[in-house]
Amino acid sequence: MSASAELVQRQLDAYNNQNIEAFLACYDEDAVLAGLNGDITHRGLAAIRKRHEDLFYEFPKNHAKLANRIDLGSTVIDHELVERSPGGESFEVAAIYTIRGGKIVRVDFARAGAV
């Protein structure tokens, strides 16, 4: 497993544990989140922190299960199955991580409907 894939796994583990500090430690100060082929939705750690603190508060049992990972070194693509709560809303997402300098600098998301 590449260092980039290990970084992405650390942030996925932190996401599933709702450990905001460990999660943010994986991201560059100027990281961005965006919809695939769309606009940037969150820019910088403060915005990413707010998004995830709100998400963790609203969905305290939120969990993303890794279905598949493609490791291309500086790009890691995860196919995840996300469940907001046991038996609750669920959906699939492809998260395309761009890594530079040992940090995640960008994530582009493609989301499918309920699974």
Tab-separated table of C-alpha atoms in Angstrom:
chain	number	residue	atom	x	y	z
A	1	MET	CA	0.000	0.000	0.000
A	2	SER	CA	1.364	3.411	-0.935
A	3	ALA	CA	1.818	6.226	1.581
A	4	SER	CA	-1.097	8.008	-0.135
A	5	ALA	CA	-3.409	5.023	0.336
A	6	GLU	CA	-2.318	4.773	3.982
A	7	LEU	CA	-3.170	8.474	4.443
A	8	VAL	CA	-6.610	8.004	2.862
A	9	GLN	CA	-7.232	4.976	5.085
A	10	ARG	CA	-6.269	6.995	8.190
A	11	GLN	CA	-8.770	9.698	7.268
A	12	LEU	CA	-11.473	7.089	6.545
A	13	ASP	CA	-10.849	5.480	9.932
A	14	ALA	CA	-10.993	8.902	11.631
A	15	TYR	CA	-14.205	9.701	9.714
A	16	ASN	CA	-15.816	6.459	10.892
A	17	ASN	CA	-14.685	7.130	14.480
A	18	GLN	CA	-15.896	10.732	14.171
A	19	ASN	CA	-12.482	11.888	15.387
A	20	ILE	CA	-12.397	15.372	13.878
A	21	GLU	CA	-8.805	16.145	14.900
A	22	ALA	CA	-7.389	12.918	13.439
A	23	PHE	CA	-9.535	13.445	10.332
A	24	LEU	CA	-8.334	17.014	9.755
A	25	ALA	CA	-4.701	16.036	10.381
A	26	CYS	CA	-4.841	14.229	7.026
A	27	TYR	CA	-5.740	17.407	5.123
A	28	ASP	CA	-3.661	20.309	3.850
A	29	GLU	CA	-4.497	23.742	5.291
A	30	ASP	CA	-5.806	24.834	1.863
A	31	ALA	CA	-7.585	21.578	0.937
A	32	VAL	CA	-10.797	21.715	-1.063
A	33	LEU	CA	-13.865	19.480	-1.390
A	34	ALA	CA	-15.855	19.487	-4.614
A	35	GLY	CA	-18.502	17.662	-6.554
A	36	LEU	CA	-17.053	15.718	-9.476
A	37	ASN	CA	-16.956	18.066	-12.474
A	38	GLY	CA	-18.599	20.696	-10.287
A	39	ASP	CA	-17.816	23.654	-8.131
A	40	ILE	CA	-15.725	23.619	-4.973
A	41	THR	CA	-18.106	23.246	-2.021
A	42	HIS	CA	-15.639	23.684	0.868
A	43	ARG	CA	-12.283	25.471	0.892
A	44	GLY	CA	-9.739	25.268	3.723
A	45	LEU	CA	-9.605	23.411	7.021
A	46	ALA	CA	-12.087	25.682	8.805
A	47	ALA	CA	-14.797	24.958	6.223
A	48	ILE	CA	-13.984	21.238	6.170
A	49	ARG	CA	-14.087	21.171	9.995
A	50	LYS	CA	-17.507	22.876	10.074
A	51	ARG	CA	-18.934	20.498	7.442
A	52	HIS	CA	-17.811	17.394	9.309
A	53	GLU	CA	-18.655	18.609	12.806
A	54	ASP	CA	-22.180	19.296	11.543
A	55	LEU	CA	-22.333	15.901	9.795
A	56	PHE	CA	-21.072	14.028	12.879
A	57	TYR	CA	-23.584	15.872	15.081
A	58	GLU	CA	-26.515	15.155	12.753
A	59	PHE	CA	-25.506	11.521	12.084
A	60	PRO	CA	-23.691	10.167	15.168
A	61	LYS	CA	-23.733	6.602	13.770
A	62	ASN	CA	-22.668	7.572	10.243
A	63	HIS	CA	-20.335	4.965	8.712
A	64	ALA	CA	-18.541	4.576	5.382
A	65	LYS	CA	-17.574	1.059	4.306
A	66	LEU	CA	-14.797	0.743	1.749
A	67	ALA	CA	-16.029	-1.305	-1.212
A	68	ASN	CA	-13.001	-0.811	-3.453
A	69	ARG	CA	-9.838	1.278	-3.635
A	70	ILE	CA	-7.703	2.217	-6.614
A	71	ASP	CA	-4.230	3.388	-5.584
A	72	LEU	CA	-2.466	5.457	-8.246
A	73	GLY	CA	0.106	6.982	-5.907
A	74	SER	CA	-0.748	10.691	-5.792
A	75	THR	CA	-4.391	9.892	-6.600
A	76	VAL	CA	-6.477	7.447	-4.582
A	77	ILE	CA	-10.036	6.583	-5.584
A	78	ASP	CA	-12.350	5.022	-3.007
A	79	HIS	CA	-15.742	3.474	-3.705
A	80	GLU	CA	-17.613	3.708	-0.409
A	81	LEU	CA	-20.986	2.550	0.855
A	82	VAL	CA	-22.235	5.146	3.333
A	83	GLU	CA	-24.952	4.515	5.895
A	84	ARG	CA	-26.148	7.506	7.926
A	85	SER	CA	-27.454	5.238	10.697
A	86	PRO	CA	-28.156	1.517	11.019
A	87	GLY	CA	-31.092	0.885	8.691
A	88	GLY	CA	-31.194	4.580	7.753
A	89	GLU	CA	-30.357	6.502	4.586
A	90	SER	CA	-27.600	4.880	2.555
A	91	PHE	CA	-25.813	5.753	-0.663
A	92	GLU	CA	-22.687	5.050	-2.687
A	93	VAL	CA	-19.935	7.555	-3.262
A	94	ALA	CA	-16.733	7.658	-5.252
A	95	ALA	CA	-14.186	9.850	-3.485
A	96	ILE	CA	-11.217	10.894	-5.608
A	97	TYR	CA	-8.370	12.049	-3.354
A	98	THR	CA	-5.463	14.135	-4.622
A	99	ILE	CA	-2.374	13.903	-2.404
A	100	ARG	CA	0.587	16.308	-2.278
A	101	GLY	CA	3.280	16.653	0.348
A	102	GLY	CA	1.797	13.875	2.462
A	103	LYS	CA	-1.598	15.596	2.826
A	104	ILE	CA	-4.943	15.459	1.054
A	105	VAL	CA	-5.249	18.640	-1.011
A	106	ARG	CA	-8.491	17.892	-2.860
A	107	VAL	CA	-11.407	15.471	-2.778
A	108	ASP	CA	-13.891	15.210	-5.630
A	109	PHE	CA	-17.093	13.319	-4.851
A	110	ALA	CA	-19.490	11.486	-7.166
A	111	ARG	CA	-22.571	10.294	-5.318
A	112	ALA	CA	-25.168	7.734	-6.355
A	113	GLY	CA	-28.651	7.434	-4.875
A	114	ALA	CA	-29.856	5.137	-2.126
A	115	VAL	CA	-28.520	1.591	-2.130
